[in-house]
Tab-separated table of C-alpha atoms and ligand atoms in Angstrom:
chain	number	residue	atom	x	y	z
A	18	UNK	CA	0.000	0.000	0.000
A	19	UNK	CA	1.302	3.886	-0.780
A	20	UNK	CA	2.307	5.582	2.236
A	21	UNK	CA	0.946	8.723	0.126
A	22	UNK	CA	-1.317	9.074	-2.558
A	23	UNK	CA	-2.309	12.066	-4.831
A	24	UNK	CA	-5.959	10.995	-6.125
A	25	UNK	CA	-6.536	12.882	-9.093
A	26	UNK	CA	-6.228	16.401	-6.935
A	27	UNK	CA	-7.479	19.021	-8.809
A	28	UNK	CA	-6.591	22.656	-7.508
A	29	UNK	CA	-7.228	25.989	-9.058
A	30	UNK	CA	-6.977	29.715	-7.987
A	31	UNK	CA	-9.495	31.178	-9.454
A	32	UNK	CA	-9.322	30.886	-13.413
A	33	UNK	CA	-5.788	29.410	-12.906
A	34	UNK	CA	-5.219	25.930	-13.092
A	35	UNK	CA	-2.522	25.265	-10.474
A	36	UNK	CA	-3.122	21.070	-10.459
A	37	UNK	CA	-5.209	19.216	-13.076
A	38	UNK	CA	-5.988	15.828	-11.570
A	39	UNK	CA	-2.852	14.799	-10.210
A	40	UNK	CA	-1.673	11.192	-9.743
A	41	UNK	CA	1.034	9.868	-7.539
A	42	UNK	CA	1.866	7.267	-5.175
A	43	UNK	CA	5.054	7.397	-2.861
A	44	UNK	CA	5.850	4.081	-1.382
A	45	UNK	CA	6.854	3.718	1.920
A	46	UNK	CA	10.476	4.903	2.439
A	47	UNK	CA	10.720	6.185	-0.758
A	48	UNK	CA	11.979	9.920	-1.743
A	49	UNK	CA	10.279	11.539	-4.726
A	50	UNK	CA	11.021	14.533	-6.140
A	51	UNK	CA	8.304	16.915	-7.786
A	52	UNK	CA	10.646	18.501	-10.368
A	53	UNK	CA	9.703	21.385	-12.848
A	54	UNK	CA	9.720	25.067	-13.995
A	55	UNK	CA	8.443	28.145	-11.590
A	56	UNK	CA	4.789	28.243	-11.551
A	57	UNK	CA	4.336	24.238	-12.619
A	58	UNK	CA	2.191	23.399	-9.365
A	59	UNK	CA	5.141	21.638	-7.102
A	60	UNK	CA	4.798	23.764	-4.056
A	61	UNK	CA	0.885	23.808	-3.985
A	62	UNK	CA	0.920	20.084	-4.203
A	63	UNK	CA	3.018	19.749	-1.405
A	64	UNK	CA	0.485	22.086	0.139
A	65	UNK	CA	-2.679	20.522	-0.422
A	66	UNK	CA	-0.621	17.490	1.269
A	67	UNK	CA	0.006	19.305	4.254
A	68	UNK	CA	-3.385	20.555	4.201
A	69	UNK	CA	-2.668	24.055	3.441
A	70	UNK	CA	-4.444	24.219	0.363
A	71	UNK	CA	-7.999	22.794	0.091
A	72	UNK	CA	-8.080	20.483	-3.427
A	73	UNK	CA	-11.190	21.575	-5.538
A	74	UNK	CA	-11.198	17.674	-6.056
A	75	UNK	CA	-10.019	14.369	-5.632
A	76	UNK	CA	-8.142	13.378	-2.541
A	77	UNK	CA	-5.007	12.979	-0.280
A	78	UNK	CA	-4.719	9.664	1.405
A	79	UNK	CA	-1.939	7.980	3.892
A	80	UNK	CA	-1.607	4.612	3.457
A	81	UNK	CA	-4.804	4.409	1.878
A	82	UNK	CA	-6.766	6.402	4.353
A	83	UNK	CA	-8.162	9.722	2.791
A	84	UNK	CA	-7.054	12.623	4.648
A	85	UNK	CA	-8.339	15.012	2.596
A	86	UNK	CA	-10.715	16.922	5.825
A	87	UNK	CA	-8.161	16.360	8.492
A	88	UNK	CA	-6.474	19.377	9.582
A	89	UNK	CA	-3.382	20.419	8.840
A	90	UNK	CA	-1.601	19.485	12.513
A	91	UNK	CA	-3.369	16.031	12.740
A	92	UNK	CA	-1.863	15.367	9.249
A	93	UNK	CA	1.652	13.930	11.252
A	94	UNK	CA	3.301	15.098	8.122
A	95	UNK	CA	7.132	16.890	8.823
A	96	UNK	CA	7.636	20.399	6.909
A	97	UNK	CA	10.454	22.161	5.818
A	98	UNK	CA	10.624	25.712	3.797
A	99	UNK	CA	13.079	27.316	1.593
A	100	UNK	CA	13.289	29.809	4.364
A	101	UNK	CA	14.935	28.353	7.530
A	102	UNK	CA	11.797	29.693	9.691
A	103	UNK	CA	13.540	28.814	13.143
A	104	UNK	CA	12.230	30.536	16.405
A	105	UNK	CA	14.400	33.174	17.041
A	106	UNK	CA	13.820	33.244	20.666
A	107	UNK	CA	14.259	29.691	20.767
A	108	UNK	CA	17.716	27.756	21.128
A	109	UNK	CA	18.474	24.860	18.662
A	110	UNK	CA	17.108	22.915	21.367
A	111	UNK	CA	14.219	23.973	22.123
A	112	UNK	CA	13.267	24.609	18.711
A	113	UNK	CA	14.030	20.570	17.804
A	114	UNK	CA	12.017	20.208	21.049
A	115	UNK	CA	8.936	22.798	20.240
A	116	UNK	CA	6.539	19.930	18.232
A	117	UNK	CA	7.501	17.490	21.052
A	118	UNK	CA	5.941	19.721	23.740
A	119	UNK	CA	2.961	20.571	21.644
A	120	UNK	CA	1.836	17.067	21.377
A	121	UNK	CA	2.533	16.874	25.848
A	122	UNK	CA	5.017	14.282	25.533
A	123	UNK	CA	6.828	13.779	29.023
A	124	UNK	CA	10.205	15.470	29.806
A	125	UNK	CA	12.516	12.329	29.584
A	126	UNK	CA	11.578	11.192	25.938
A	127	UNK	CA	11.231	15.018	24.610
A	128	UNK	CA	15.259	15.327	25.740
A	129	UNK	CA	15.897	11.775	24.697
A	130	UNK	CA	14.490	12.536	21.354
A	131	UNK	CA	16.380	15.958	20.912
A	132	UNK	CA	19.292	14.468	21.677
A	133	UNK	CA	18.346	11.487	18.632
A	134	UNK	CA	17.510	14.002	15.709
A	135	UNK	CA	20.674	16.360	16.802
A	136	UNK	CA	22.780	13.596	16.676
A	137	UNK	CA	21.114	12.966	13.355
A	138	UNK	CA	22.041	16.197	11.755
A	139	UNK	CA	24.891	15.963	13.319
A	140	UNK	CA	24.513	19.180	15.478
A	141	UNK	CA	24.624	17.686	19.048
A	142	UNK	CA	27.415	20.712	19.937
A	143	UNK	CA	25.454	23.396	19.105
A	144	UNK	CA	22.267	22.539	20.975
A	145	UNK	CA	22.486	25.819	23.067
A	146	UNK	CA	22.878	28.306	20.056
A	147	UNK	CA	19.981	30.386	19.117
A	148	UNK	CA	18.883	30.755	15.024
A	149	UNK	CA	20.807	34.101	14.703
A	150	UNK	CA	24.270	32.318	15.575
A	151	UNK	CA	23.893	29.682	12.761
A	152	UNK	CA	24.849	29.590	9.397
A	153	UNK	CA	22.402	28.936	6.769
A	154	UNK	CA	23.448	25.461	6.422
A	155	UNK	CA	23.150	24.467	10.246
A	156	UNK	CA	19.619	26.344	10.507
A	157	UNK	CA	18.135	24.074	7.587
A	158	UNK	CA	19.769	20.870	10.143
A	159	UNK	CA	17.926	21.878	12.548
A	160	UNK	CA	14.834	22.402	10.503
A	161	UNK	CA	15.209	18.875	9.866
A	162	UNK	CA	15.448	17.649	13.266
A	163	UNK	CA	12.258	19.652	14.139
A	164	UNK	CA	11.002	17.795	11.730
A	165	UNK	CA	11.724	14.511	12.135
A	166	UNK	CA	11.644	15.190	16.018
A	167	UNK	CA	8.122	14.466	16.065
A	168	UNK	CA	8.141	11.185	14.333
A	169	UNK	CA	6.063	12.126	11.436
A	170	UNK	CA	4.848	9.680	8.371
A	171	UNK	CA	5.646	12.033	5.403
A	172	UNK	CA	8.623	14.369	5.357
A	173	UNK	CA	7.586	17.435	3.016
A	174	UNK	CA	10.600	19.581	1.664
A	175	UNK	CA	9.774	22.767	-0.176
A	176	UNK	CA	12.954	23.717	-1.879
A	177	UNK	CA	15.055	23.386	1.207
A	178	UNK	CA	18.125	24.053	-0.465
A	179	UNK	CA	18.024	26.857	-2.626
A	180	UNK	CA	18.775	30.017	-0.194
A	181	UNK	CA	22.037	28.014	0.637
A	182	UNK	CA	25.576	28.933	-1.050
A	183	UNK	CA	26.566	26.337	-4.252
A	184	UNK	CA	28.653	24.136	-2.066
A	185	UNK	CA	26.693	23.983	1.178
A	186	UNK	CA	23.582	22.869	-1.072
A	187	UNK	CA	25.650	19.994	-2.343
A	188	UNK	CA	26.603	19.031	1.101
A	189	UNK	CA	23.255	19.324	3.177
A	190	UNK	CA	21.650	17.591	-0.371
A	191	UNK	CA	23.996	14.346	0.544
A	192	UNK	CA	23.279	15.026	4.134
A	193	UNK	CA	19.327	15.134	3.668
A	194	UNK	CA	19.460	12.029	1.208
A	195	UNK	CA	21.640	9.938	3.674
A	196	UNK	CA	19.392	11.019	6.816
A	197	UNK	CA	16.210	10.293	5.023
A	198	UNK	CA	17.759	6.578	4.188
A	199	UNK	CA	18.731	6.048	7.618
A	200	UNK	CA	15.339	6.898	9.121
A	201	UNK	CA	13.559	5.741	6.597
A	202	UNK	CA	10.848	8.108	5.756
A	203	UNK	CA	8.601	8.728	2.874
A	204	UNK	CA	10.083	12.172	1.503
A	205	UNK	CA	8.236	14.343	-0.699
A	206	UNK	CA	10.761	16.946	-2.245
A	207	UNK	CA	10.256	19.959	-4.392
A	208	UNK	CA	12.531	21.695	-6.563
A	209	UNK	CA	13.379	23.675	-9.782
A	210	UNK	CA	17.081	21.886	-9.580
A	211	UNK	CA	17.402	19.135	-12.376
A	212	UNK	CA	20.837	18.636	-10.918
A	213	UNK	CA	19.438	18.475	-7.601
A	214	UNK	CA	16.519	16.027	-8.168
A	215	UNK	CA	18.833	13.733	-10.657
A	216	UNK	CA	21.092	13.647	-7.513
A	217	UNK	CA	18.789	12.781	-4.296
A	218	UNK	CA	15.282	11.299	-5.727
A	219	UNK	CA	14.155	7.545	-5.952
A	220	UNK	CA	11.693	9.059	-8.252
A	221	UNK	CA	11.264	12.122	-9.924
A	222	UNK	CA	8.240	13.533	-11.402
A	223	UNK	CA	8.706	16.236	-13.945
A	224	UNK	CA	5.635	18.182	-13.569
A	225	UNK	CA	4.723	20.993	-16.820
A	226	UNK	CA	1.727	23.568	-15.963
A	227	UNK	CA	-0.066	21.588	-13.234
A	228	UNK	CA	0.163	18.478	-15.145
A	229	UNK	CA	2.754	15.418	-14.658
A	230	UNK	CA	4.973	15.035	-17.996
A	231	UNK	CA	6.475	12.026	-16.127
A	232	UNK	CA	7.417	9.658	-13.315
A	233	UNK	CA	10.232	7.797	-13.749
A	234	UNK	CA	14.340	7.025	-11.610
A	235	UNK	CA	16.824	9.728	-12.478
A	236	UNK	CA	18.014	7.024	-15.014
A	237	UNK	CA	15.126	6.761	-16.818
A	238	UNK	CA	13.661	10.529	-16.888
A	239	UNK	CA	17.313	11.775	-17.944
A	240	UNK	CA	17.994	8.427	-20.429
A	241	UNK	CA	14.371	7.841	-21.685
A	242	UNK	CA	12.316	11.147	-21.348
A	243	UNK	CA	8.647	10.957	-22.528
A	244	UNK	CA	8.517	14.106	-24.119
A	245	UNK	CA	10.003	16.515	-25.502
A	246	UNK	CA	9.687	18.826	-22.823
A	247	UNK	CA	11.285	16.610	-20.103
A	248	UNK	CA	14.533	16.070	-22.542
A	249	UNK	CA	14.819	19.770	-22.228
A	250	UNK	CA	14.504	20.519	-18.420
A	251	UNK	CA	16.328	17.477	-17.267
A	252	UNK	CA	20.297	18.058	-18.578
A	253	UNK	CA	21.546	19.522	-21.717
A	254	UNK	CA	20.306	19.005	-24.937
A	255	UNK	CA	21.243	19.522	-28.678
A	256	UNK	CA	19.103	20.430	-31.068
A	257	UNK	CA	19.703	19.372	-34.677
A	258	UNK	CA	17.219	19.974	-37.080
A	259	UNK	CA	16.311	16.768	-39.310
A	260	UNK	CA	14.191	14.954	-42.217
A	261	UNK	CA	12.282	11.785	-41.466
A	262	UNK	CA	13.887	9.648	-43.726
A	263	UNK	CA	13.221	6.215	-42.765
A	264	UNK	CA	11.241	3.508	-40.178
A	265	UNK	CA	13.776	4.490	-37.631
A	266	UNK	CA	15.777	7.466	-39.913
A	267	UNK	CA	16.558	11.116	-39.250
A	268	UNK	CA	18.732	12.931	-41.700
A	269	UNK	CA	20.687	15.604	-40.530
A	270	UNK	CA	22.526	17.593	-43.339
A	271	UNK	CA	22.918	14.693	-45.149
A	272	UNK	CA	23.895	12.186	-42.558
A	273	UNK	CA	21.255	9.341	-42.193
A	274	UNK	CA	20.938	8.556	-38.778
A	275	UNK	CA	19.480	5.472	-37.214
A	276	UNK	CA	17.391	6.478	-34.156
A	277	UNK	CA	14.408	4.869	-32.299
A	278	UNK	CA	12.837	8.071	-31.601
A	279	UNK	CA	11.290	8.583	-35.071
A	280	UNK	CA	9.016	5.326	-35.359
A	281	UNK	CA	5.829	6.188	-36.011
A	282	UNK	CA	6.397	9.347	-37.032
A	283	UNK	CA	5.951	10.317	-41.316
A	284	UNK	CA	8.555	9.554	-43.584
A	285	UNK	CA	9.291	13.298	-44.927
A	286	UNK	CA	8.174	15.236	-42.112
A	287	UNK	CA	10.769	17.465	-40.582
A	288	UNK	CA	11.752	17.423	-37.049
A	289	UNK	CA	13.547	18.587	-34.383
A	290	UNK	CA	16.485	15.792	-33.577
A	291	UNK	CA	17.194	16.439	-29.432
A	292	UNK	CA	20.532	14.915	-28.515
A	293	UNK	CA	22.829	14.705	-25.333
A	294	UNK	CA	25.910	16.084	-25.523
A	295	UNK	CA	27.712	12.471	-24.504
A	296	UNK	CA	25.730	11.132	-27.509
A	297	UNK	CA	27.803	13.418	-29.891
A	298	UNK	CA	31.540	12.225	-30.762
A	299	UNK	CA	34.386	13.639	-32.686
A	300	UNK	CA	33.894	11.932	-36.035
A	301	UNK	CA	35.885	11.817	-39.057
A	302	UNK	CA	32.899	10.768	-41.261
A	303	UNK	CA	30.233	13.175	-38.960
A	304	UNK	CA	29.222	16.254	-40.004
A	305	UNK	CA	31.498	19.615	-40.377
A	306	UNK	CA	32.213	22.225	-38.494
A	307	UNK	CA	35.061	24.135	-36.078
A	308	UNK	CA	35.766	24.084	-32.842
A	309	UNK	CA	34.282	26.952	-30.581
A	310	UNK	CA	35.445	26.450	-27.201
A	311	UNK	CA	37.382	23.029	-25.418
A	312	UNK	CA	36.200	23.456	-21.765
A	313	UNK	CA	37.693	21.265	-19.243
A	314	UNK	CA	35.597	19.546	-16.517
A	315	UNK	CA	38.076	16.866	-14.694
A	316	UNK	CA	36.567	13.638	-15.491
A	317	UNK	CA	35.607	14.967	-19.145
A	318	UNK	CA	35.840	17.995	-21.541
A	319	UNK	CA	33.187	19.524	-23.403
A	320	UNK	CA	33.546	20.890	-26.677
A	321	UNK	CA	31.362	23.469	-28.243
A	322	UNK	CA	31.275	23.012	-31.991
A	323	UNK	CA	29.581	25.495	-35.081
A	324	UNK	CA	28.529	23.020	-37.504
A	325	UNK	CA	28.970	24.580	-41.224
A	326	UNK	CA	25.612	23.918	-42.939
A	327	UNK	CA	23.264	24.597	-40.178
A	328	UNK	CA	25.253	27.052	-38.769
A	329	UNK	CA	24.381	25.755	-34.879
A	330	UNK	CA	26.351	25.236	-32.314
A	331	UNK	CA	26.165	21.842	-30.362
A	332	UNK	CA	27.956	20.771	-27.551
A	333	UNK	CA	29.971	17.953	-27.183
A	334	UNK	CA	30.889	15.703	-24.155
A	335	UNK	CA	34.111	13.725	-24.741
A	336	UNK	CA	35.928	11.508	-21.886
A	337	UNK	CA	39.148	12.285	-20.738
A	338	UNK	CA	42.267	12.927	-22.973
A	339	UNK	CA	40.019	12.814	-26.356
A	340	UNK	CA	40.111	16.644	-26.300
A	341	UNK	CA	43.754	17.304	-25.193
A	342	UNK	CA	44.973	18.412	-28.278
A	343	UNK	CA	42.091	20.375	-29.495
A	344	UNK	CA	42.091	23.913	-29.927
A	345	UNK	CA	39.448	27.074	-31.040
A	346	UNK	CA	39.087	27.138	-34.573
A	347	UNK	CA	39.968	23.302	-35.441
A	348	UNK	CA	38.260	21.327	-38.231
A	349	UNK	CA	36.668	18.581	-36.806
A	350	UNK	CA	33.599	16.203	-38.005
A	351	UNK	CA	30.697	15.370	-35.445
A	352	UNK	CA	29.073	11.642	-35.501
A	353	UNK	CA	25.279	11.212	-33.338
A	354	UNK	CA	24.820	8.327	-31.441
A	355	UNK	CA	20.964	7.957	-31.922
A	356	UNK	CA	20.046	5.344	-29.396
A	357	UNK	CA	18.210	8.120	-26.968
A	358	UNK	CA	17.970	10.700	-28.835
A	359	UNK	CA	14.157	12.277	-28.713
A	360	UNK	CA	12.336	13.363	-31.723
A	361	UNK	CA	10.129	16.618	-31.710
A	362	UNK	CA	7.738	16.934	-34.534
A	363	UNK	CA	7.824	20.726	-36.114
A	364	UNK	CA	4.995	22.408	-35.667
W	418	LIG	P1	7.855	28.016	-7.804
W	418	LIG	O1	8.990	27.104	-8.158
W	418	LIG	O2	7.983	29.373	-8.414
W	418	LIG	O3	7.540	28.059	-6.335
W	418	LIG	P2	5.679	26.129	-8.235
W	418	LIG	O4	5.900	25.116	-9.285
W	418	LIG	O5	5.864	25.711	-6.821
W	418	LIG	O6	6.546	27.408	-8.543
W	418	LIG	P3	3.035	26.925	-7.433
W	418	LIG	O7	3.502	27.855	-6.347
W	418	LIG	O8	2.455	25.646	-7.025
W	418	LIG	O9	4.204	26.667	-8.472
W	418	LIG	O10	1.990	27.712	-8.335
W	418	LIG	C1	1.244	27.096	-9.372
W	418	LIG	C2	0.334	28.130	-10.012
W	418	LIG	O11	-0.672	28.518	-9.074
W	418	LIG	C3	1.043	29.404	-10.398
W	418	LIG	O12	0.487	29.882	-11.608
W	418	LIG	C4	0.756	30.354	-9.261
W	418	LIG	O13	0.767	31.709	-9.698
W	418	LIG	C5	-0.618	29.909	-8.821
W	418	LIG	N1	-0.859	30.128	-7.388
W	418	LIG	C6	-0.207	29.504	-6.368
W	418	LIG	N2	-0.686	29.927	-5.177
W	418	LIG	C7	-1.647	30.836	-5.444
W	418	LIG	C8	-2.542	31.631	-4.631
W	418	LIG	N3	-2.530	31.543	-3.312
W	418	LIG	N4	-3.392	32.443	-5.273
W	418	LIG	C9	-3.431	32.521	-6.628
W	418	LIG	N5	-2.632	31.796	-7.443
W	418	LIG	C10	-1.756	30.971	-6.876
């Protein structure tokens, strides 16, 4: 049975269409990420969860009890914000310990708990600090405790990381995953971050104007997107433009390439060709053009290429050492490795 279920919730704001009868089941223990563009629906799904937001219809169950009329604090659901929304007049503490004394539980197991979640976030030293002598990072840890201090069934995280620095996200991101693992919990995350929800999900579901494009592992919503809208949010994408030339055909200035992603479509019909930059390779026989820019990333190089006839530039990801000797301006010919590539029809 689903630990949470989305039941074809509908939500609108007046004429706006914020959710149109969204589906999704989170298992228990799972983390899934609701992944898409500002203004997509993410944050009032995790809402109406919480109970925040009233769905117009459907309905909100835990494991397979509808929730839908309960009240936001009998939900036992665990919140936290983008903004680290600590009690100021509150230590670390006593903030971890607020929830705990709001549901009367006795003095022993409310500091024997503390004492569990800060150990957890790893912030057992600073238990006497208050919110204004903690660094963004620490005061999303002990959002987290608060959290999880109260033993809920469904963690909700509304963009916890973005207000953090670029290296502290990446930190508390592995720190939130590996917490989450340990205790177990059914996580509902929300973010705008491909990188981020590629990183830390179980599941991610790439929502698209209140409606889900798909639901699928980071594997298979960055390897096999459904549409052609998913290719483009999640990672980079080249766009070659291309003739339907066969079953399984796309030619691209001249060069017939065998790809999946046009069955079914009409032999003749042009089309967008959308292609990962590892799925492009410096080819002899490929298709012309000169080198733009050779930018080194460690484990691999990318290299930005103007091809001649189209006049586009694509983006190349080559392992390590294939690039050494390249430099700006080189001739070089570019071969497509079909396999995933995703078609998109011109209008
Ligand atoms: P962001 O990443 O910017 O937070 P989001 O994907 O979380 O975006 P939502 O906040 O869920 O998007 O908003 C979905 C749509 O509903 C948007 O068009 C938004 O303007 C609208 N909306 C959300 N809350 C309200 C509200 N209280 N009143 C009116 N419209 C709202």
């Amino acid at each position: 049975m689903s630990a949470l279920t989305f039941a074809g919730v509908r939500k609108t704001f007046g004429t706006n269409v914020a959710l149109h009868g969204f589906d999704l089941n989170l298992q228990q223990g799972e983390l899934v990420t609701l992944l898409g563009p500002s203004g997509c629906g993410k944050t009032t799904a995790l809402r109406v969860a919480a109970g925040f937001e009233r769905a117009d219809s459907g309905a909100i169950l835990i494991e397979g009890s509808d929730i839908s009329k309960m009240p936001p604090h009998k939900r036992n659901m665990g919140m936290v914000f983008q903004s680290y929304s600590l009690f100021p007049n509150l230590t670390v503490a006593g903030n971890v310990e607020y929830g705990l004394r709001t549901r009367r539980i006795a003095k022993p197991e409310r500091d024997r708990r503390v004492a569990e979640v800060l150990e957890l976030v790893q912030l057992t030293a600073l238990g006497a600090r208050y919110a204004h002598q903690l660094s963004g990072g620490q005061q999303q840890r002990v959002a987290l405790a608060r959290a999880l201090a109260v033993r809920p069934s469904v963690l909700l995280l509304d963009e916890p990381l973005s207000a953090l620095d670029a290296k502290v996200r990446t930190t508390l991101r592995d720190e939130i995953r590996r917490i989450q693992t340990e205790v177990g919990i059914t996580t509902l995350f929300v973010t705008h971050d491909q990188e981020e929800a590629l990183a830390i999900s179980d599941r991610i579901c790439v929502m698209s104007q209140g409606q889900i494009e798909q639901i699928g592992s980071p594997t298979e919503v960055y390897r096999k997107p459904a549409t052609a809208f998913v290719a483009r949010f999640v990672g980079t994408m080249n766009e070659l433009p291309g003739v339907v030339s066969g079953a399984s055909e796309v030619t691209v200035m001249d060069n017939r390439l065998s790809t999946p992603a046009a069955k079914g479509l009409a032999k003749g019909s042009s089309v967008k060709l959308l292609v990962r930059p590892e799925d492009l390779t410096i080819d002899a026989n490929g298709m012309p053009g000169s080198v733009t820019s050779v930018t080194f990333q460690g484990a691999s190089t990318l290299v930005g290429v103007r091809l001649d006839v189209i006049d586009r530039l694509v983006s190349i990801d080559v392992g390590q050492g294939v690039a050494d000797s390249l430099t700006i301006g080189d001739r070089i010919g570019v071969g497509v490795n079909g396999s995933h590539a995703v078609c998109e029809p011109e209008e």
